[in-house]
Structure formats: C-alpha cells, structure tokens
C-alpha cells in the first residue's frame, strides 16, 4: 500500500488513498517509520495544494515525532522540508535555522546534504532574483541527480524552469530532467513543460508555447498552489515575448 500510495502521490493525486490506508495499517501494527514517511508525503501534498502555511504544522509535528523515535534520517528530511516551506513562506530566519538543524543530524540523507543551496535560493526566487536563484539551484540539483537514489522532490523542477527563465543552458537542463527518473513526479514534469513554453515563446513559436503551457496547466489542475508558483515564470515569458493571454491569469494568480 505504501508503494502504491507513493506512486499516487508522485503522479499528482493530492489525496493518495493508498497512502492513507498504509498509514492506518502502520499505526495499528506499530510501524511508526511508515507513519513518518507517509506524513512527509502528506505535508508535501498540502504544500502543492494550499501552500506552505498548510504544510508547515504537519511538517513540524512530523519532525518532532521522528526525533522522539530517534529516526534521525527522517527527522533531517522533515526539517529540510520545514526549511524549504519556510523559505517559500518568506520566513528566511526560520528557513536558515531549520536547514542548519537538518544538516547537523546524524545519518542525514543525500537530499539534506545536497539541497542546502536550493533552500537558500528560495528567498532570491521570491524577490525575483532569478539569476541568483538559478545559480544556487545549479549548485544543488546536478550533484543530486548524479545519484540514482535521489527522490523525486517537486522542487527540483524549478532548476530547469529558472535556467530557462534566465536563458542559461536551458536546453540541457530540460533534457536532463526529462531523461531522469525524478521526472515521475507530476510537479517536475509540469515545470519542464512550463520551461518548454518559455523557450518556444522566446523562439517565436507562439502556438507551441501555448500548447506546452496548456499541458502543464492541466497536469497541475489538482495542485493549485504549486501551479500558481510555477506558471508565474511562464506567464512572465508570455508577456515579454507576446504569446497567449497572460495578463488575466497573472492578475488572478498574484491576487
């Protein structure tokens, strides 16, 4: 059930019923490692649907539970996600504190040891410092993707989207993600599709840009907060390069 639920989650189902069933059985049988793993995915779903304010309480509770159980690797992962979501919420002080805690844990997973620069990129992203954010993502994502054990964290898709937005080796970034197993995550595939839209529009292919945009938009229909974040980049590209009808969507998303 946990395996099925993981596929439902990475496939873009915010409910992932098999994951919830696995959690119930894990509680009944005392398999608390599974409970913590499921709660990390539930928190990620809450972020993708409703944003960091919805995810942070569950993440903090999950980090505390993992700590009580002395599951330091899972505790570090929960703290990493608290740091990420704090960054996306604009709380740089909390982001820095939680990231330091995660990085200091014994047995910290690969994602924790590699993704620090990505976390530190998030305030720059929110301030529209795309070039600096892209450079920090470059420090984090390629080294992580070299390892076959890398899990499909949706945020990885921002690497290709940022590179495309700033026009820096963007073809290579999109192709890398398309060919990697992390692309099983709907959020990553949609980020690549939005990046494809930006690239097509910049090349003067307005119809192709609109098709890529519509494909990404449909893929994230059930993950509205993540969709609003990602498509801001594509909508800005549409304004700059004159394709689609970006202004009404931008007004709605920014509101």
PDB file of C-alpha atoms in Angstrom:
ATOM      1  CA  UNK A   1       0.000   0.000   0.000  1.00  0.00           C
ATOM      2  CA  UNK A   2       2.831   2.381   0.779  1.00  0.00           C
ATOM      3  CA  UNK A   3       4.368   1.683  -2.625  1.00  0.00           C
ATOM      4  CA  UNK A   4       1.053   2.232  -4.399  1.00  0.00           C
ATOM      5  CA  UNK A   5       0.443   5.398  -2.399  1.00  0.00           C
ATOM      6  CA  UNK A   6       3.887   6.717  -3.291  1.00  0.00           C
ATOM      7  CA  UNK A   7       3.037   6.302  -6.974  1.00  0.00           C
ATOM      8  CA  UNK A   8      -0.315   8.029  -6.464  1.00  0.00           C
ATOM      9  CA  UNK A   9       1.426  10.917  -4.718  1.00  0.00           C
ATOM     10  CA  UNK A  10       4.176  11.404  -7.305  1.00  0.00           C
ATOM     11  CA  UNK A  11       1.549  11.025 -10.022  1.00  0.00           C
ATOM     12  CA  UNK A  12      -0.182  14.186  -8.786  1.00  0.00           C
ATOM     13  CA  UNK A  13      -3.007  12.750  -6.651  1.00  0.00           C
ATOM     14  CA  UNK A  14      -3.172  15.038  -3.592  1.00  0.00           C
ATOM     15  CA  UNK A  15      -5.322  12.520  -1.676  1.00  0.00           C
ATOM     16  CA  UNK A  16      -3.330   9.344  -2.480  1.00  0.00           C
ATOM     17  CA  UNK A  17      -5.845   6.946  -0.856  1.00  0.00           C
ATOM     18  CA  UNK A  18      -3.417   4.015  -0.732  1.00  0.00           C
ATOM     19  CA  UNK A  19      -1.015   6.183   1.254  1.00  0.00           C
ATOM     20  CA  UNK A  20      -3.699   6.959   3.833  1.00  0.00           C
ATOM     21  CA  UNK A  21      -4.618   3.270   4.061  1.00  0.00           C
ATOM     22  CA  UNK A  22      -0.960   2.394   4.583  1.00  0.00           C
ATOM     23  CA  UNK A  23      -0.744   4.940   7.400  1.00  0.00           C
ATOM     24  CA  UNK A  24      -3.768   3.457   9.178  1.00  0.00           C
ATOM     25  CA  UNK A  25      -2.324  -0.062   8.984  1.00  0.00           C
ATOM     26  CA  UNK A  26       1.084   1.178  10.089  1.00  0.00           C
ATOM     27  CA  UNK A  27      -0.447   2.802  13.168  1.00  0.00           C
ATOM     28  CA  UNK A  28      -2.365  -0.380  14.002  1.00  0.00           C
ATOM     29  CA  UNK A  29       0.763  -2.529  13.753  1.00  0.00           C
ATOM     30  CA  UNK A  30       3.259  -0.139  15.330  1.00  0.00           C
ATOM     31  CA  UNK A  31       5.263   0.509  12.145  1.00  0.00           C
ATOM     32  CA  UNK A  32       5.980   4.117  13.019  1.00  0.00           C
ATOM     33  CA  UNK A  33       8.702   4.559  10.405  1.00  0.00           C
ATOM     34  CA  UNK A  34       5.992   4.199   7.753  1.00  0.00           C
ATOM     35  CA  UNK A  35       3.787   6.693   9.605  1.00  0.00           C
ATOM     36  CA  UNK A  36       6.568   9.295   9.477  1.00  0.00           C
ATOM     37  CA  UNK A  37       7.266   8.570   5.796  1.00  0.00           C
ATOM     38  CA  UNK A  38       3.587   8.946   4.914  1.00  0.00           C
ATOM     39  CA  UNK A  39       3.284  12.175   6.865  1.00  0.00           C
ATOM     40  CA  UNK A  40       6.196  13.660   4.908  1.00  0.00           C
ATOM     41  CA  UNK A  41       4.299  12.951   1.694  1.00  0.00           C
ATOM     42  CA  UNK A  42       1.033  14.275   3.144  1.00  0.00           C
ATOM     43  CA  UNK A  43       2.796  17.511   4.042  1.00  0.00           C
ATOM     44  CA  UNK A  44       4.207  17.793   0.540  1.00  0.00           C
ATOM     45  CA  UNK A  45       0.707  17.329  -0.880  1.00  0.00           C
ATOM     46  CA  UNK A  46      -0.558  20.076   1.437  1.00  0.00           C
ATOM     47  CA  UNK A  47       2.118  22.425   0.087  1.00  0.00           C
ATOM     48  CA  UNK A  48       1.297  21.643  -3.532  1.00  0.00           C
ATOM     49  CA  UNK A  49      -2.420  22.200  -2.977  1.00  0.00           C
ATOM     50  CA  UNK A  50      -2.640  25.013  -0.414  1.00  0.00           C
ATOM     51  CA  UNK A  51       0.871  26.363   0.094  1.00  0.00           C
ATOM     52  CA  UNK A  52       3.407  26.457   2.925  1.00  0.00           C
ATOM     53  CA  UNK A  53       1.005  27.687   5.605  1.00  0.00           C
ATOM     54  CA  UNK A  54      -0.960  24.451   5.220  1.00  0.00           C
ATOM     55  CA  UNK A  55       2.109  22.207   5.192  1.00  0.00           C
ATOM     56  CA  UNK A  56       4.254  23.650   7.975  1.00  0.00           C
ATOM     57  CA  UNK A  57       2.228  22.471  11.033  1.00  0.00           C
ATOM     58  CA  UNK A  58       2.272  18.859   9.801  1.00  0.00           C
ATOM     59  CA  UNK A  59       5.973  19.058   8.934  1.00  0.00           C
ATOM     60  CA  UNK A  60       6.931  20.413  12.349  1.00  0.00           C
ATOM     61  CA  UNK A  61       4.875  17.688  14.061  1.00  0.00           C
ATOM     62  CA  UNK A  62       6.489  15.047  11.834  1.00  0.00           C
ATOM     63  CA  UNK A  63       9.990  16.300  12.640  1.00  0.00           C
ATOM     64  CA  UNK A  64       9.154  16.168  16.358  1.00  0.00           C
ATOM     65  CA  UNK A  65       7.767  12.619  16.097  1.00  0.00           C
ATOM     66  CA  UNK A  66      10.808  11.419  14.141  1.00  0.00           C
ATOM     67  CA  UNK A  67      13.064  12.972  16.787  1.00  0.00           C
ATOM     68  CA  UNK A  68      11.231  11.232  19.640  1.00  0.00           C
ATOM     69  CA  UNK A  69      11.635   7.930  17.786  1.00  0.00           C
ATOM     70  CA  UNK A  70      15.355   8.697  17.184  1.00  0.00           C
ATOM     71  CA  UNK A  71      14.838   8.365  13.437  1.00  0.00           C
ATOM     72  CA  UNK A  72      17.467  10.977  12.721  1.00  0.00           C
ATOM     73  CA  UNK A  73      17.482  10.483   8.941  1.00  0.00           C
ATOM     74  CA  UNK A  74      13.733  11.032   8.677  1.00  0.00           C
ATOM     75  CA  UNK A  75      13.947  13.859  11.203  1.00  0.00           C
ATOM     76  CA  UNK A  76      16.505  15.548   8.961  1.00  0.00           C
ATOM     77  CA  UNK A  77      14.217  15.129   5.926  1.00  0.00           C
ATOM     78  CA  UNK A  78      11.278  16.639   7.808  1.00  0.00           C
ATOM     79  CA  UNK A  79      13.450  19.542   8.944  1.00  0.00           C
ATOM     80  CA  UNK A  80      14.686  20.037   5.374  1.00  0.00           C
ATOM     81  CA  UNK A  81      11.091  20.385   4.205  1.00  0.00           C
ATOM     82  CA  UNK A  82      10.287  22.760   7.073  1.00  0.00           C
ATOM     83  CA  UNK A  83      13.222  24.860   5.857  1.00  0.00           C
ATOM     84  CA  UNK A  84      12.011  24.722   2.246  1.00  0.00           C
ATOM     85  CA  UNK A  85       8.435  25.662   3.108  1.00  0.00           C
ATOM     86  CA  UNK A  86       9.587  28.408   5.486  1.00  0.00           C
ATOM     87  CA  UNK A  87      11.633  29.814   2.614  1.00  0.00           C
ATOM     88  CA  UNK A  88       8.624  29.676   0.314  1.00  0.00           C
ATOM     89  CA  UNK A  89       6.598  31.444   3.008  1.00  0.00           C
ATOM     90  CA  UNK A  90       9.165  34.248   3.118  1.00  0.00           C
ATOM     91  CA  UNK A  91      10.471  33.416   6.631  1.00  0.00           C
ATOM     92  CA  UNK A  92      14.212  33.457   5.967  1.00  0.00           C
ATOM     93  CA  UNK A  93      15.186  33.258   9.641  1.00  0.00           C
ATOM     94  CA  UNK A  94      13.182  30.060  10.201  1.00  0.00           C
ATOM     95  CA  UNK A  95      14.446  28.663   6.903  1.00  0.00           C
ATOM     96  CA  UNK A  96      18.075  29.115   7.958  1.00  0.00           C
ATOM     97  CA  UNK A  97      17.512  27.661  11.423  1.00  0.00           C
ATOM     98  CA  UNK A  98      15.680  24.536  10.236  1.00  0.00           C
ATOM     99  CA  UNK A  99      18.197  23.904   7.455  1.00  0.00           C
ATOM    100  CA  UNK A 100      21.079  24.064   9.954  1.00  0.00           C
ATOM    101  CA  UNK A 101      19.282  21.583  12.205  1.00  0.00           C
ATOM    102  CA  UNK A 102      18.698  19.179   9.317  1.00  0.00           C
ATOM    103  CA  UNK A 103      22.299  19.347   8.118  1.00  0.00           C
ATOM    104  CA  UNK A 104      23.606  18.620  11.633  1.00  0.00           C
ATOM    105  CA  UNK A 105      21.657  15.353  12.094  1.00  0.00           C
ATOM    106  CA  UNK A 106      23.478  12.031  12.101  1.00  0.00           C
ATOM    107  CA  UNK A 107      22.659   9.900   9.062  1.00  0.00           C
ATOM    108  CA  UNK A 108      21.248  12.888   7.155  1.00  0.00           C
ATOM    109  CA  UNK A 109      20.031  11.632   3.753  1.00  0.00           C
ATOM    110  CA  UNK A 110      21.556  12.608   0.448  1.00  0.00           C
ATOM    111  CA  UNK A 111      18.844  15.208  -0.203  1.00  0.00           C
ATOM    112  CA  UNK A 112      19.720  17.029   3.016  1.00  0.00           C
ATOM    113  CA  UNK A 113      23.439  17.090   2.273  1.00  0.00           C
ATOM    114  CA  UNK A 114      22.962  18.264  -1.326  1.00  0.00           C
ATOM    115  CA  UNK A 115      19.977  20.630  -1.355  1.00  0.00           C
ATOM    116  CA  UNK A 116      21.156  23.358   1.027  1.00  0.00           C
ATOM    117  CA  UNK A 117      21.935  25.790  -1.825  1.00  0.00           C
ATOM    118  CA  UNK A 118      18.478  25.138  -3.307  1.00  0.00           C
ATOM    119  CA  UNK A 119      16.870  26.075   0.009  1.00  0.00           C
ATOM    120  CA  UNK A 120      18.952  29.236   0.208  1.00  0.00           C
ATOM    121  CA  UNK A 121      17.822  30.112  -3.323  1.00  0.00           C
ATOM    122  CA  UNK A 122      14.174  30.443  -2.326  1.00  0.00           C
ATOM    123  CA  UNK A 123      14.313  33.981  -0.845  1.00  0.00           C
ATOM    124  CA  UNK A 124      16.003  35.145  -4.053  1.00  0.00           C
ATOM    125  CA  UNK A 125      13.258  33.478  -6.081  1.00  0.00           C
ATOM    126  CA  UNK A 126      10.576  35.302  -4.072  1.00  0.00           C
ATOM    127  CA  UNK A 127      12.396  38.608  -4.584  1.00  0.00           C
ATOM    128  CA  UNK A 128      12.518  37.935  -8.337  1.00  0.00           C
ATOM    129  CA  UNK A 129      16.261  37.462  -8.207  1.00  0.00           C
ATOM    130  CA  UNK A 130      16.072  34.770 -10.837  1.00  0.00           C
ATOM    131  CA  UNK A 131      19.739  34.785 -11.841  1.00  0.00           C
ATOM    132  CA  UNK A 132      20.966  34.310  -8.264  1.00  0.00           C
ATOM    133  CA  UNK A 133      18.286  31.702  -7.543  1.00  0.00           C
ATOM    134  CA  UNK A 134      19.235  29.812 -10.689  1.00  0.00           C
ATOM    135  CA  UNK A 135      22.936  29.833  -9.730  1.00  0.00           C
ATOM    136  CA  UNK A 136      22.146  28.373  -6.306  1.00  0.00           C
ATOM    137  CA  UNK A 137      19.893  25.694  -7.815  1.00  0.00           C
ATOM    138  CA  UNK A 138      22.840  24.848 -10.076  1.00  0.00           C
ATOM    139  CA  UNK A 139      24.963  24.138  -7.000  1.00  0.00           C
ATOM    140  CA  UNK A 140      22.350  21.750  -5.596  1.00  0.00           C
ATOM    141  CA  UNK A 141      20.429  19.901  -8.273  1.00  0.00           C
ATOM    142  CA  UNK A 142      23.019  18.481 -10.729  1.00  0.00           C
ATOM    143  CA  UNK A 143      25.076  16.831  -7.932  1.00  0.00           C
ATOM    144  CA  UNK A 144      21.876  15.322  -6.505  1.00  0.00           C
ATOM    145  CA  UNK A 145      20.765  13.953  -9.884  1.00  0.00           C
ATOM    146  CA  UNK A 146      24.064  12.099 -10.250  1.00  0.00           C
ATOM    147  CA  UNK A 147      22.861   9.681  -7.578  1.00  0.00           C
ATOM    148  CA  UNK A 148      20.337   7.037  -8.575  1.00  0.00           C
ATOM    149  CA  UNK A 149      18.792   7.165  -5.113  1.00  0.00           C
ATOM    150  CA  UNK A 150      17.584  10.772  -5.485  1.00  0.00           C
ATOM    151  CA  UNK A 151      13.890  11.009  -4.637  1.00  0.00           C
ATOM    152  CA  UNK A 152      11.517  12.974  -6.917  1.00  0.00           C
ATOM    153  CA  UNK A 153      11.128  16.181  -4.907  1.00  0.00           C
ATOM    154  CA  UNK A 154       8.852  18.507  -6.890  1.00  0.00           C
ATOM    155  CA  UNK A 155      11.085  21.498  -6.173  1.00  0.00           C
ATOM    156  CA  UNK A 156      13.806  20.025  -8.415  1.00  0.00           C
ATOM    157  CA  UNK A 157      11.709  21.109 -11.411  1.00  0.00           C
ATOM    158  CA  UNK A 158      12.409  24.732 -10.538  1.00  0.00           C
ATOM    159  CA  UNK A 159      16.015  24.163 -11.646  1.00  0.00           C
ATOM    160  CA  UNK A 160      15.052  23.779 -15.326  1.00  0.00           C
ATOM    161  CA  UNK A 161      12.389  26.473 -15.059  1.00  0.00           C
ATOM    162  CA  UNK A 162      14.817  29.026 -13.620  1.00  0.00           C
ATOM    163  CA  UNK A 163      17.536  28.167 -16.125  1.00  0.00           C
ATOM    164  CA  UNK A 164      15.033  28.661 -18.936  1.00  0.00           C
ATOM    165  CA  UNK A 165      13.704  31.907 -17.479  1.00  0.00           C
ATOM    166  CA  UNK A 166      17.220  33.395 -17.421  1.00  0.00           C
ATOM    167  CA  UNK A 167      18.306  31.718 -20.687  1.00  0.00           C
ATOM    168  CA  UNK A 168      21.269  29.837 -19.218  1.00  0.00           C
ATOM    169  CA  UNK A 169      21.975  26.364 -20.712  1.00  0.00           C
ATOM    170  CA  UNK A 170      18.269  25.750 -20.547  1.00  0.00           C
ATOM    171  CA  UNK A 171      18.044  23.060 -23.233  1.00  0.00           C
ATOM    172  CA  UNK A 172      20.476  20.904 -21.261  1.00  0.00           C
ATOM    173  CA  UNK A 173      18.552  21.339 -18.003  1.00  0.00           C
ATOM    174  CA  UNK A 174      15.215  20.417 -19.550  1.00  0.00           C
ATOM    175  CA  UNK A 175      16.686  17.395 -21.335  1.00  0.00           C
ATOM    176  CA  UNK A 176      18.395  16.229 -18.138  1.00  0.00           C
ATOM    177  CA  UNK A 177      15.166  16.241 -16.173  1.00  0.00           C
ATOM    178  CA  UNK A 178      13.167  14.664 -18.993  1.00  0.00           C
ATOM    179  CA  UNK A 179      15.572  11.727 -19.038  1.00  0.00           C
ATOM    180  CA  UNK A 180      15.864  11.259 -15.261  1.00  0.00           C
ATOM    181  CA  UNK A 181      13.731   9.059 -13.043  1.00  0.00           C
ATOM    182  CA  UNK A 182      12.749  12.044 -10.878  1.00  0.00           C
ATOM    183  CA  UNK A 183      10.521  13.074 -13.800  1.00  0.00           C
ATOM    184  CA  UNK A 184       7.997  10.553 -12.464  1.00  0.00           C
ATOM    185  CA  UNK A 185       6.805  13.448 -10.285  1.00  0.00           C
ATOM    186  CA  UNK A 186       3.982  15.398 -11.888  1.00  0.00           C
ATOM    187  CA  UNK A 187       5.314  18.656 -10.425  1.00  0.00           C
ATOM    188  CA  UNK A 188       8.681  18.162 -12.102  1.00  0.00           C
ATOM    189  CA  UNK A 189       7.217  17.220 -15.492  1.00  0.00           C
ATOM    190  CA  UNK A 190       4.941  20.262 -15.366  1.00  0.00           C
ATOM    191  CA  UNK A 191       7.878  22.533 -14.538  1.00  0.00           C
ATOM    192  CA  UNK A 192       9.689  21.218 -17.615  1.00  0.00           C
ATOM    193  CA  UNK A 193       6.567  21.801 -19.723  1.00  0.00           C
ATOM    194  CA  UNK A 194       6.307  25.402 -18.493  1.00  0.00           C
ATOM    195  CA  UNK A 195      10.004  25.812 -19.308  1.00  0.00           C
ATOM    196  CA  UNK A 196       9.320  24.402 -22.785  1.00  0.00           C
ATOM    197  CA  UNK A 197       6.602  27.053 -23.162  1.00  0.00           C
ATOM    198  CA  UNK A 198       9.046  29.836 -22.258  1.00  0.00           C
ATOM    199  CA  UNK A 199      11.659  28.513 -24.696  1.00  0.00           C
ATOM    200  CA  UNK A 200       9.149  28.113 -27.543  1.00  0.00           C
ATOM    201  CA  UNK A 201       7.742  31.607 -26.998  1.00  0.00           C
ATOM    202  CA  UNK A 202      11.216  33.118 -26.903  1.00  0.00           C
ATOM    203  CA  UNK A 203      11.957  31.413 -30.246  1.00  0.00           C
ATOM    204  CA  UNK A 204       8.816  32.939 -31.776  1.00  0.00           C
ATOM    205  CA  UNK A 205       6.708  29.746 -31.765  1.00  0.00           C
ATOM    206  CA  UNK A 206       3.612  31.140 -30.115  1.00  0.00           C
ATOM    207  CA  UNK A 207       1.329  28.186 -30.866  1.00  0.00           C
ATOM    208  CA  UNK A 208       3.832  25.659 -29.486  1.00  0.00           C
ATOM    209  CA  UNK A 209       4.314  27.819 -26.392  1.00  0.00           C
ATOM    210  CA  UNK A 210       0.577  27.889 -25.776  1.00  0.00           C
ATOM    211  CA  UNK A 211       0.363  24.094 -26.178  1.00  0.00           C
ATOM    212  CA  UNK A 212       3.153  23.489 -23.661  1.00  0.00           C
ATOM    213  CA  UNK A 213       1.540  25.952 -21.268  1.00  0.00           C
ATOM    214  CA  UNK A 214      -1.870  24.258 -21.536  1.00  0.00           C
ATOM    215  CA  UNK A 215      -0.291  20.829 -20.986  1.00  0.00           C
ATOM    216  CA  UNK A 216       1.438  21.965 -17.790  1.00  0.00           C
ATOM    217  CA  UNK A 217      -1.643  23.793 -16.575  1.00  0.00           C
ATOM    218  CA  UNK A 218      -3.786  20.677 -16.989  1.00  0.00           C
ATOM    219  CA  UNK A 219      -1.200  18.443 -15.290  1.00  0.00           C
ATOM    220  CA  UNK A 220      -1.312  20.617 -12.152  1.00  0.00           C
ATOM    221  CA  UNK A 221      -5.071  21.151 -12.068  1.00  0.00           C
ATOM    222  CA  UNK A 222      -5.297  19.354  -8.694  1.00  0.00           C
ATOM    223  CA  UNK A 223      -2.207  21.084  -7.254  1.00  0.00           C
ATOM    224  CA  UNK A 224      -3.250  24.755  -7.472  1.00  0.00           C
ATOM    225  CA  UNK A 225      -0.667  26.438  -5.206  1.00  0.00           C
ATOM    226  CA  UNK A 226       2.263  24.784  -6.951  1.00  0.00           C
ATOM    227  CA  UNK A 227       0.686  25.583 -10.299  1.00  0.00           C
ATOM    228  CA  UNK A 228       0.424  29.278  -9.444  1.00  0.00           C
ATOM    229  CA  UNK A 229       4.074  29.375  -8.385  1.00  0.00           C
ATOM    230  CA  UNK A 230       5.406  27.600 -11.477  1.00  0.00           C
ATOM    231  CA  UNK A 231       3.322  29.300 -14.099  1.00  0.00           C
ATOM    232  CA  UNK A 232       4.331  32.776 -12.955  1.00  0.00           C
ATOM    233  CA  UNK A 233       7.588  32.166 -14.828  1.00  0.00           C
ATOM    234  CA  UNK A 234       5.788  31.120 -17.999  1.00  0.00           C
ATOM    235  CA  UNK A 235       3.284  33.974 -17.782  1.00  0.00           C
ATOM    236  CA  UNK A 236       6.117  36.468 -17.441  1.00  0.00           C
ATOM    237  CA  UNK A 237       7.695  34.935 -20.535  1.00  0.00           C
ATOM    238  CA  UNK A 238       4.379  35.248 -22.353  1.00  0.00           C
ATOM    239  CA  UNK A 239       4.216  38.966 -21.528  1.00  0.00           C
ATOM    240  CA  UNK A 240       7.798  39.523 -22.651  1.00  0.00           C
ATOM    241  CA  UNK A 241       7.560  37.508 -25.876  1.00  0.00           C
ATOM    242  CA  UNK A 242       3.960  38.225 -26.864  1.00  0.00           C
ATOM    243  CA  UNK A 243       2.172  34.872 -26.828  1.00  0.00           C
ATOM    244  CA  UNK A 244      -1.010  33.644 -25.179  1.00  0.00           C
ATOM    245  CA  UNK A 245      -3.211  35.798 -22.956  1.00  0.00           C
ATOM    246  CA  UNK A 246      -1.126  36.125 -19.788  1.00  0.00           C
ATOM    247  CA  UNK A 247      -2.449  39.272 -18.134  1.00  0.00           C
ATOM    248  CA  UNK A 248      -5.790  37.934 -16.767  1.00  0.00           C
ATOM    249  CA  UNK A 249      -4.050  34.827 -15.376  1.00  0.00           C
ATOM    250  CA  UNK A 250      -1.282  36.921 -13.818  1.00  0.00           C
ATOM    251  CA  UNK A 251      -3.816  39.187 -12.120  1.00  0.00           C
ATOM    252  CA  UNK A 252      -5.698  36.190 -10.716  1.00  0.00           C
ATOM    253  CA  UNK A 253      -2.581  34.322  -9.554  1.00  0.00           C
ATOM    254  CA  UNK A 254      -0.906  37.311  -7.930  1.00  0.00           C
ATOM    255  CA  UNK A 255      -4.125  38.107  -6.059  1.00  0.00           C
TER     256      UNK A 255
END
